[in-house]
Coordinates of C-alpha atoms in Angstrom, one line a residue:
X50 CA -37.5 131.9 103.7
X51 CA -36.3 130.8 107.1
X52 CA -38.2 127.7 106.3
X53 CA -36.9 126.7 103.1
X54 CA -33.8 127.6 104.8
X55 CA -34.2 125.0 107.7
X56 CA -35.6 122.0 105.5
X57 CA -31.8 122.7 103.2
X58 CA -29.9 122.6 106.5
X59 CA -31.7 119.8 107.8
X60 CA -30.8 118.2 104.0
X61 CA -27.6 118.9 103.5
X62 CA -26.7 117.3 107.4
X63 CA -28.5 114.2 106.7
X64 CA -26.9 113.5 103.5
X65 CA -23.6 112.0 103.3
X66 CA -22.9 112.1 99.5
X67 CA -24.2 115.7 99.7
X68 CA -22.3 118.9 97.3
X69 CA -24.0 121.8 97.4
X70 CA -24.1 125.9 97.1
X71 CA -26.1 128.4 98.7
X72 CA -26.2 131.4 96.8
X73 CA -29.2 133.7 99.0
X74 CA -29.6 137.3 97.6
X75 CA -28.5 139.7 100.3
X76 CA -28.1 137.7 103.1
X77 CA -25.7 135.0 100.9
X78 CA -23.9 138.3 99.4
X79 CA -23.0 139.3 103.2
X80 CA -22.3 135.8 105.1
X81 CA -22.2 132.8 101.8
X82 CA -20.3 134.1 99.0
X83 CA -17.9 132.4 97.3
X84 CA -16.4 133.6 94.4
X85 CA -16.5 131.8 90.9
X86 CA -18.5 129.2 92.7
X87 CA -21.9 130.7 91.8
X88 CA -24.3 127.6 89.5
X89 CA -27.3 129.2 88.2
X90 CA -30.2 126.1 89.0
X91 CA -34.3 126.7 89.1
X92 CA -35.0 128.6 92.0
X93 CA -36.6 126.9 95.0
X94 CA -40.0 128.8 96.5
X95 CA -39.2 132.2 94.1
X96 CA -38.8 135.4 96.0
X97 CA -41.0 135.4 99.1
X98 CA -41.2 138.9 98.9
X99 CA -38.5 140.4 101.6
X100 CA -35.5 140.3 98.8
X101 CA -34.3 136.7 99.8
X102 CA -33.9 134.6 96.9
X103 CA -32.7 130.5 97.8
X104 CA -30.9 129.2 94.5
X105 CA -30.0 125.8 95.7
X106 CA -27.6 123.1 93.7
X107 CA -27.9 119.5 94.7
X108 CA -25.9 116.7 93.8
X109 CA -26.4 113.3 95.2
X110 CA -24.2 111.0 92.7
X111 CA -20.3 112.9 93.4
X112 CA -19.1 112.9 96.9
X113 CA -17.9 116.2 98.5
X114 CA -15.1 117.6 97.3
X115 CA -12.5 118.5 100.0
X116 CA -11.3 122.2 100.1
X117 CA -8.1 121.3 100.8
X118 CA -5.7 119.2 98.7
X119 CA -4.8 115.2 100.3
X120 CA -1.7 115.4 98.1
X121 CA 1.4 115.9 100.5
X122 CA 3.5 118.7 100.2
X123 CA 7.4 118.1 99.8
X124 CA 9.6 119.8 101.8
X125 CA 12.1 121.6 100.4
X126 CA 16.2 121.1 100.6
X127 CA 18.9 123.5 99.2
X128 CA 22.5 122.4 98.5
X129 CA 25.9 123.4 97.0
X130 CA 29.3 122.8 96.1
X131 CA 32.1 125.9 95.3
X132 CA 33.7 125.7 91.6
X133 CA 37.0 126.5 93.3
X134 CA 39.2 123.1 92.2
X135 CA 38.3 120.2 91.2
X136 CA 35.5 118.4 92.3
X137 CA 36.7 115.2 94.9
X138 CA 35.7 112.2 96.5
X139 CA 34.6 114.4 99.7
X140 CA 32.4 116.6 98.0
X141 CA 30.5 113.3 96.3
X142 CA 30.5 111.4 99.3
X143 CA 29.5 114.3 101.3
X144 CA 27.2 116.1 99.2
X145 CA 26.3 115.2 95.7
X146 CA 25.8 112.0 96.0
X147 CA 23.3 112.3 98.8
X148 CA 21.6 114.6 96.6
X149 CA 20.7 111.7 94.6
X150 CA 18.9 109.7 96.8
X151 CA 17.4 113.2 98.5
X152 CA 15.7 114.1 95.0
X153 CA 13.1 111.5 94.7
X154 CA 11.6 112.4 98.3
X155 CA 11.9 116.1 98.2
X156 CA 11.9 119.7 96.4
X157 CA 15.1 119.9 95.4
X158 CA 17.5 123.0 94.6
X159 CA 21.1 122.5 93.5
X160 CA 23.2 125.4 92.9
X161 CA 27.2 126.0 92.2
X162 CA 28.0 128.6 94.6
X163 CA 30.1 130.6 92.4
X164 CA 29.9 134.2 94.5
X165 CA 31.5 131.6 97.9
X166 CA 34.2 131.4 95.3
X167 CA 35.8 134.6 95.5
X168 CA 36.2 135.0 99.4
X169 CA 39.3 134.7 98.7
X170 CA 42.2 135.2 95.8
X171 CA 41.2 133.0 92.4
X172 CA 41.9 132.3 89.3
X173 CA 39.3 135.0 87.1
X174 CA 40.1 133.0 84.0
X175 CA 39.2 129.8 85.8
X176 CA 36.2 130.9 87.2
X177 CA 33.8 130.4 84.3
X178 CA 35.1 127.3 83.1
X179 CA 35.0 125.6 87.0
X180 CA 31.4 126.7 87.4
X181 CA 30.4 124.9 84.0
X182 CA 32.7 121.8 84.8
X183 CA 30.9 121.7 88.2
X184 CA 27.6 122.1 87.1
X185 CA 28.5 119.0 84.6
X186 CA 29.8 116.9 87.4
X187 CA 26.0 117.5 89.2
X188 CA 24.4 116.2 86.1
X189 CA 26.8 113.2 85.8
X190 CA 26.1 111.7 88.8
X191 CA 22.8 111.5 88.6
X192 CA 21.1 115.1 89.7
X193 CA 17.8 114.6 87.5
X194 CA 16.4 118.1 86.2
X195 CA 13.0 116.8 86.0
X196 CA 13.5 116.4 89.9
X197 CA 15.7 119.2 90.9
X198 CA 17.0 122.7 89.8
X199 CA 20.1 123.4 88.5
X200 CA 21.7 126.6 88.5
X201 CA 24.5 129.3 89.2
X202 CA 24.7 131.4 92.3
X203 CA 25.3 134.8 90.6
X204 CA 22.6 133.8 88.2
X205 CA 19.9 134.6 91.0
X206 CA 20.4 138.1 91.4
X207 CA 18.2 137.8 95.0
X208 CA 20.9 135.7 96.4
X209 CA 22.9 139.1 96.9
X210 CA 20.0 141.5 97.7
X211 CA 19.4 139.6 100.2
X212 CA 22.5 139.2 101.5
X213 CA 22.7 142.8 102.5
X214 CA 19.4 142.9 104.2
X215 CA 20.5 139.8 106.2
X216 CA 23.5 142.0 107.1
X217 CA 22.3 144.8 108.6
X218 CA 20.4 142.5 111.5
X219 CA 23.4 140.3 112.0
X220 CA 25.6 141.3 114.5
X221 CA 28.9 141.6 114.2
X222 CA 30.0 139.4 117.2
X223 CA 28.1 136.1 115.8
X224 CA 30.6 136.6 112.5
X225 CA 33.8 136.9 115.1
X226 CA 32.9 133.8 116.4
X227 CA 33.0 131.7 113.3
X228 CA 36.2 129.2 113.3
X229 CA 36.2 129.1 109.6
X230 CA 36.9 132.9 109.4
X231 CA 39.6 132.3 112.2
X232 CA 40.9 129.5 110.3
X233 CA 41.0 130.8 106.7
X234 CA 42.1 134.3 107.9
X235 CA 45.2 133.1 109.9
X236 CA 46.4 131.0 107.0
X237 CA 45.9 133.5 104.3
X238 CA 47.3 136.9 106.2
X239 CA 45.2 140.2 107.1
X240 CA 46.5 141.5 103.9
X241 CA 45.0 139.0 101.8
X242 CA 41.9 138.7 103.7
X243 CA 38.8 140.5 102.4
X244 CA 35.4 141.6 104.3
X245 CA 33.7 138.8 101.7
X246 CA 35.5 135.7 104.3
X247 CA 33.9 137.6 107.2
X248 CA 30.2 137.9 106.0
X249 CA 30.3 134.5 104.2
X250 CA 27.7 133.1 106.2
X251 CA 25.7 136.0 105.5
X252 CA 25.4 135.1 102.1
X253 CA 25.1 131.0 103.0
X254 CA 22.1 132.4 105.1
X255 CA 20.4 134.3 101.9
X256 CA 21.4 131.3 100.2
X257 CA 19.3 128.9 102.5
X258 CA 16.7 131.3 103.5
X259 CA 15.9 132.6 100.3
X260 CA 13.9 129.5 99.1
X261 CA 12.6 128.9 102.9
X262 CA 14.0 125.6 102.8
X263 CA 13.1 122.8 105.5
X264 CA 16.6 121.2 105.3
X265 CA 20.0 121.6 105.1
X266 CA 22.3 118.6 104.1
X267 CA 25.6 120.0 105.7
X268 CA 29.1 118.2 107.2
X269 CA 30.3 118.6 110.7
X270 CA 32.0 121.1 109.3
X271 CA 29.3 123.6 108.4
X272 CA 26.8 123.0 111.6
X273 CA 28.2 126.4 112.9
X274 CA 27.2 128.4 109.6
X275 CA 23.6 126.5 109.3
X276 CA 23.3 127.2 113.2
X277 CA 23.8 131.0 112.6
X278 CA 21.5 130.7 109.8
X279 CA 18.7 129.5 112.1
X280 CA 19.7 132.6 114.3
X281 CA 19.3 134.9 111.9
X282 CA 16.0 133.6 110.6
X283 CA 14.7 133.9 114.2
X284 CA 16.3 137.1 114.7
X285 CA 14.6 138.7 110.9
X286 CA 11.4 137.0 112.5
X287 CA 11.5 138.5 115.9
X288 CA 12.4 142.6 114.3
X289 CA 10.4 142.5 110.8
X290 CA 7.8 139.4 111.2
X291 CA 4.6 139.1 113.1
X292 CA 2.3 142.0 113.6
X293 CA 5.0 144.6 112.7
X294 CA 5.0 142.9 109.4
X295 CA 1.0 142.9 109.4
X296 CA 0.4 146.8 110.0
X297 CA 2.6 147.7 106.8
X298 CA 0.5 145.3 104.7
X299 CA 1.8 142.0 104.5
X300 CA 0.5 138.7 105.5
X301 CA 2.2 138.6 109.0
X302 CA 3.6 135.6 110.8
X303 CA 7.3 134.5 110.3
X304 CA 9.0 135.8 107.3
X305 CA 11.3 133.1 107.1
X306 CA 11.1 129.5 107.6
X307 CA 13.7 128.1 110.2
X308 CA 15.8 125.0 108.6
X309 CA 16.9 122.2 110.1
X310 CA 20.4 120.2 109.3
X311 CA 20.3 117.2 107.5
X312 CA 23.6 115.0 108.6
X313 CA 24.2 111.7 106.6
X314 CA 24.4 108.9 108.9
X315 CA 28.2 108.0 107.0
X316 CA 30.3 110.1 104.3
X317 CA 29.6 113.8 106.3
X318 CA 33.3 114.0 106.3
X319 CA 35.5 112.5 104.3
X320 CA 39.3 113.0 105.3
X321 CA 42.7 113.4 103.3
X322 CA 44.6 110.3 101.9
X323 CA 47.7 111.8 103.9
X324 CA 46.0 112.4 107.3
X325 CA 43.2 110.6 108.6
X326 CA 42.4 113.7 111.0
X327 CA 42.0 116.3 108.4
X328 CA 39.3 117.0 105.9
X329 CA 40.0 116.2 101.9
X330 CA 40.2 119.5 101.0
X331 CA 40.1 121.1 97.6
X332 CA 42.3 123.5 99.4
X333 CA 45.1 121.3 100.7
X334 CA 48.7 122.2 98.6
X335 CA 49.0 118.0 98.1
X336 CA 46.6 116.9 95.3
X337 CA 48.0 113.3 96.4
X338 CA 45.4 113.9 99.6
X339 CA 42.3 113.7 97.6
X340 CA 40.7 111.9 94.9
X341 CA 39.4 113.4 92.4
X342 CA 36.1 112.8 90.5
X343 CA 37.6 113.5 87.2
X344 CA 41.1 111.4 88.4
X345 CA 42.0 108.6 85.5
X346 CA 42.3 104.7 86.7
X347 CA 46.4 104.9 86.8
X348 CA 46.2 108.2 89.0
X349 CA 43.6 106.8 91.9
X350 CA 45.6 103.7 91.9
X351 CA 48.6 106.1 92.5
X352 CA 46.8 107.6 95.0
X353 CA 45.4 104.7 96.8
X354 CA 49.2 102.9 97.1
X355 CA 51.1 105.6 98.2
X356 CA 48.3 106.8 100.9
X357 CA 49.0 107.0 104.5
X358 CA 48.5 103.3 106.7
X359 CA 48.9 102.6 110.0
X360 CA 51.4 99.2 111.1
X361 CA 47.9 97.4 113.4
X362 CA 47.3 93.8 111.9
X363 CA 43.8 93.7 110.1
X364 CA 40.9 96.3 109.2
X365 CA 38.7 98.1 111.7
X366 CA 36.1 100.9 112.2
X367 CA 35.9 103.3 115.1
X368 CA 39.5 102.9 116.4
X369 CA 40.7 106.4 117.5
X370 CA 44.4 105.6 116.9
X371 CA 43.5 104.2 113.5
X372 CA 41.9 107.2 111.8
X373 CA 42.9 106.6 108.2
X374 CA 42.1 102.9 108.4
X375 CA 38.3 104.8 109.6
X376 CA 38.4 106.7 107.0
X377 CA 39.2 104.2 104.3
X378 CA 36.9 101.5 105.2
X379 CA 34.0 104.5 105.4
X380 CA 35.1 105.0 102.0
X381 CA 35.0 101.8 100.5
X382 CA 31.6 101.4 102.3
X383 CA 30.0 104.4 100.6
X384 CA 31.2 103.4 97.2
X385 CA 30.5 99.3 97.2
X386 CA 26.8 100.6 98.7
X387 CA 27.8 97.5 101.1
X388 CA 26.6 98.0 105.1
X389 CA 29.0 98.8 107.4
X390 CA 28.7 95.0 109.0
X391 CA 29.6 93.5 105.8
X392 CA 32.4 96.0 105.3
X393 CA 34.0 95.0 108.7
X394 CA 33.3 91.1 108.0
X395 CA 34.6 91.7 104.8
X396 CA 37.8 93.5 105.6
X397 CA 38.9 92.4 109.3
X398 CA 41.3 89.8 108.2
X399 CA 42.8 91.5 104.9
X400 CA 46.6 93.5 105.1
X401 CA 47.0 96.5 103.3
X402 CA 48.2 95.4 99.9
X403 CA 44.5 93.4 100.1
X404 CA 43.0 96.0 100.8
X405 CA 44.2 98.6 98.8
X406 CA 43.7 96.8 95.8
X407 CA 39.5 96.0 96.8
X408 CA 39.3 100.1 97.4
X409 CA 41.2 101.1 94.1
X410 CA 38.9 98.7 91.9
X411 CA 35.6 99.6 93.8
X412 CA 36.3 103.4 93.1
X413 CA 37.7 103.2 89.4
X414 CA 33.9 100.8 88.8
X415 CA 32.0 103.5 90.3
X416 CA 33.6 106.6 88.9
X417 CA 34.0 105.6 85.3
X418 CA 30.4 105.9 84.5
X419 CA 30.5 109.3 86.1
X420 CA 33.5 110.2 83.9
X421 CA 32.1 109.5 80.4
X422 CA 28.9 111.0 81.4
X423 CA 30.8 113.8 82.2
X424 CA 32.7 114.1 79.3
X425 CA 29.1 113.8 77.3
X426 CA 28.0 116.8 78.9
X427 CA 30.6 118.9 78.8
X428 CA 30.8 118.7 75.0
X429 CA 27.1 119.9 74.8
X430 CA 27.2 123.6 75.8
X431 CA 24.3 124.4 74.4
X432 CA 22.6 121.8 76.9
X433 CA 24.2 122.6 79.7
X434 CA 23.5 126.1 79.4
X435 CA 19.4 125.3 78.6
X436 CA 19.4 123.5 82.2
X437 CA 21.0 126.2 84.1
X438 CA 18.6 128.8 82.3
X439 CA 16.1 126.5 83.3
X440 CA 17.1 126.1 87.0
X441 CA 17.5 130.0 87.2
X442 CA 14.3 130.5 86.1
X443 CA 12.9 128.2 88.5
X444 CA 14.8 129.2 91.1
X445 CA 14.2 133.1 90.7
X446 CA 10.8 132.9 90.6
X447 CA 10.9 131.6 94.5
X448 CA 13.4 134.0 95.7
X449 CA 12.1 136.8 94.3
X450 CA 8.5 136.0 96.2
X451 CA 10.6 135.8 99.2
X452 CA 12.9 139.2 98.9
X453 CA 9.5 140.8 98.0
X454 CA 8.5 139.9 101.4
X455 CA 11.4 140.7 103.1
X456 CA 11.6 144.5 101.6
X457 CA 8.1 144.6 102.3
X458 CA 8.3 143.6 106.2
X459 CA 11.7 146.4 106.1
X460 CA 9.3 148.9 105.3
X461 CA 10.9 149.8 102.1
X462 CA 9.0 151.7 99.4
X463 CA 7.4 149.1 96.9
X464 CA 9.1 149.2 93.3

């Protein structure tokens, strides 16, 4: 046996086109098995009498399979917008239409955050009818369901279990410090303020964690949130993960993968049409400070005359005291899909009037298509509402793996 044993090894090293298994009664039961693997061929020298048994498969014409697949694995990137107002120009520029380009390089999940929606007061017999209209404005501009999931928050039941788990390890002290919450909270009034505006990065956390997503796309404006979302993750990690995890049965290690953010180069932040140092803002009380992904031609050419300018001869980037002129230019940039270079050499000699008129038309050609897309979809319920089955479905079936976990490491009871 040891023989016979000696003259495979020295076989199967000398052979570089070699597959083979090794199936060897007891001793291949103890140290070689391999489930479903087992080939029944002639045996090689019969029983030699001390219960080992060699059954030997040899293959010199197919080369050796590798264990492991070559094909790479995608990482994964979770998105977002709120159904609260309409859909604008920051939101596309900022968001969906990175999206786009993110989808054919990576496992994509694009949800409308419908349970952000009601940190504060709304409009309940808007609610519905936003989330559809947003989830239509995803598929117009190009969000490709044979690349990406679609779905609804509220529709992924985990996103909310979660949440509370996530709470009771997140200390009250990391929410205080959140300048959103100080923000939103000082505009609206104590009164009006619910406990929902305080633990809404909780639920941005579940939202990002949930799918153990590798990146974030987020604007300057949400580094904080995706920062304490990396805390937390570390933070589950460090109390549930590891051996702790281990010794009540689980696979150990982290529970949670750690994201990273993913800042476009140009577009993180669009700002208003009225001041070039503020955000456009579905929020603002001016609807003149945003455009609008839905806006007809005659209402963005409204828009774009009566927007704020600035009295400097010429167009430039990067000028602190010309903000909107930035922020114009960095829109017209986004939308032509011209460089920044050929923006500036473009634009440096042309006044306002110029101008004005080379944004309105660039923005009217690119959001048309979007618009009677839009309109296509929207008249197809039934469609829409198969995708965002679809994208639940999908969706779910990842999030659930992960709350399993995440009881599991908890030490709750298993259901």
């Amino acid at each position: 046996g040891r023989a016979v044993l000696s003259q495979f090894l020295t076989l199967s090293n000398t052979t570089p086109r070699l597959s083979s298994s090794l199936f060897c009664g007891r001793l291949g039961s103890k140290y070689l098995k391999r489930p479903g693997s087992i080939r029944h061929n002639r045996t090689i020298n019969g029983d030699n009498g001390a219960g080992f048994r060699c059954c030997c498969s040899v293959s010199l014409s197919q080369p050796a399979v590798p264990e492991t697949s070559s094909i790479p694995v995608r990482k994964r990137i979770v998105s977002g917008v709120q159904p609260t107002g309409a859909i604008h120009l920051g939101n596309y520029l900022g968001a969906i239409k990175t999206w786009i380009e993110l989808q054919d390089s990576y496992d994509t999940l694009f949800f409308i955050v419908d349970l952000h929606a009601i940190t504060l007061p709304y409009d309940t017999q808007q609610l519905s009818k936003a989330t559809r209209n947003t989830a239509a404005i995803y598929l117009a501009c190009g969000v490709d369901t044979s690349k990406a999931s679609v779905f609804v928050q509220s529709h992924v039941r985990a996103h909310v279990e979660l949440m509370w788990l996530l709470s009771s390890a997140t200390p009250i002290g990391w929410l205080n410090r959140m300048i959103q919450f100080k923000e939103k909270s000082r505009k609206a009034g104590d009164e009006n303020v619910g406990v929902a505006l305080l633990t809404y990065p909780v639920l941005m956390a579940s939202d990002i964690l949930l799918y153990q997503s590798d990146l974030v796309p987020v604007g300057e404006d949400q580094k904080q949130h995706l920062e304490l979302t990396r805390e937390l993750a570390e933070r589950v990690n460090y109390l549930y993960g590891g051996r702790k995890w281990k010794k009540l049965g689980g696979r150990g290690g982290a529970i949670f993968k750690v994201p990273e953010p993913l800042i476009p180069p140009a577009g993180a932040r669009v700002m208003s049409l009225t001041d070039g140092l503020s955000k456009m803002s579905k929020s603002a009380p001016s609807d003149q400070s945003r455009i609008n992904l839905l806006d007809p031609k005659d209402v963005i050419a409204n828009k774009i005359k009566r927007c704020k300018t600035d009295s400097f001869p010429g167009m430039e980037f990067d000028n602190p005291e010309r903000p909107e002129c930035n922020n114009l230019l960095s829109i017209y940039q986004l939308i032509s899909g011209k460089t920044k270079e050929e923006v500036a050499q473009e634009c440096q000699d042309m006044n306002w009037g110029t101008f004005k008129t080379l944004l309105t038309d660039a923005l009217v050609d690119h959001l048309h298509p979007i618009q009677v897309r839009h309109e296509e979809i929207i008249s197809d319920p039934a469609y829409l509402d198969g995708v965002l089955g679809e994208g639940a479905t999908k969706a779910a079936a990842i999030a659930d793996a992960t709350l399993s976990n995440v009881y599991q490491a908890m030490g709750f009871l298993h259901r």
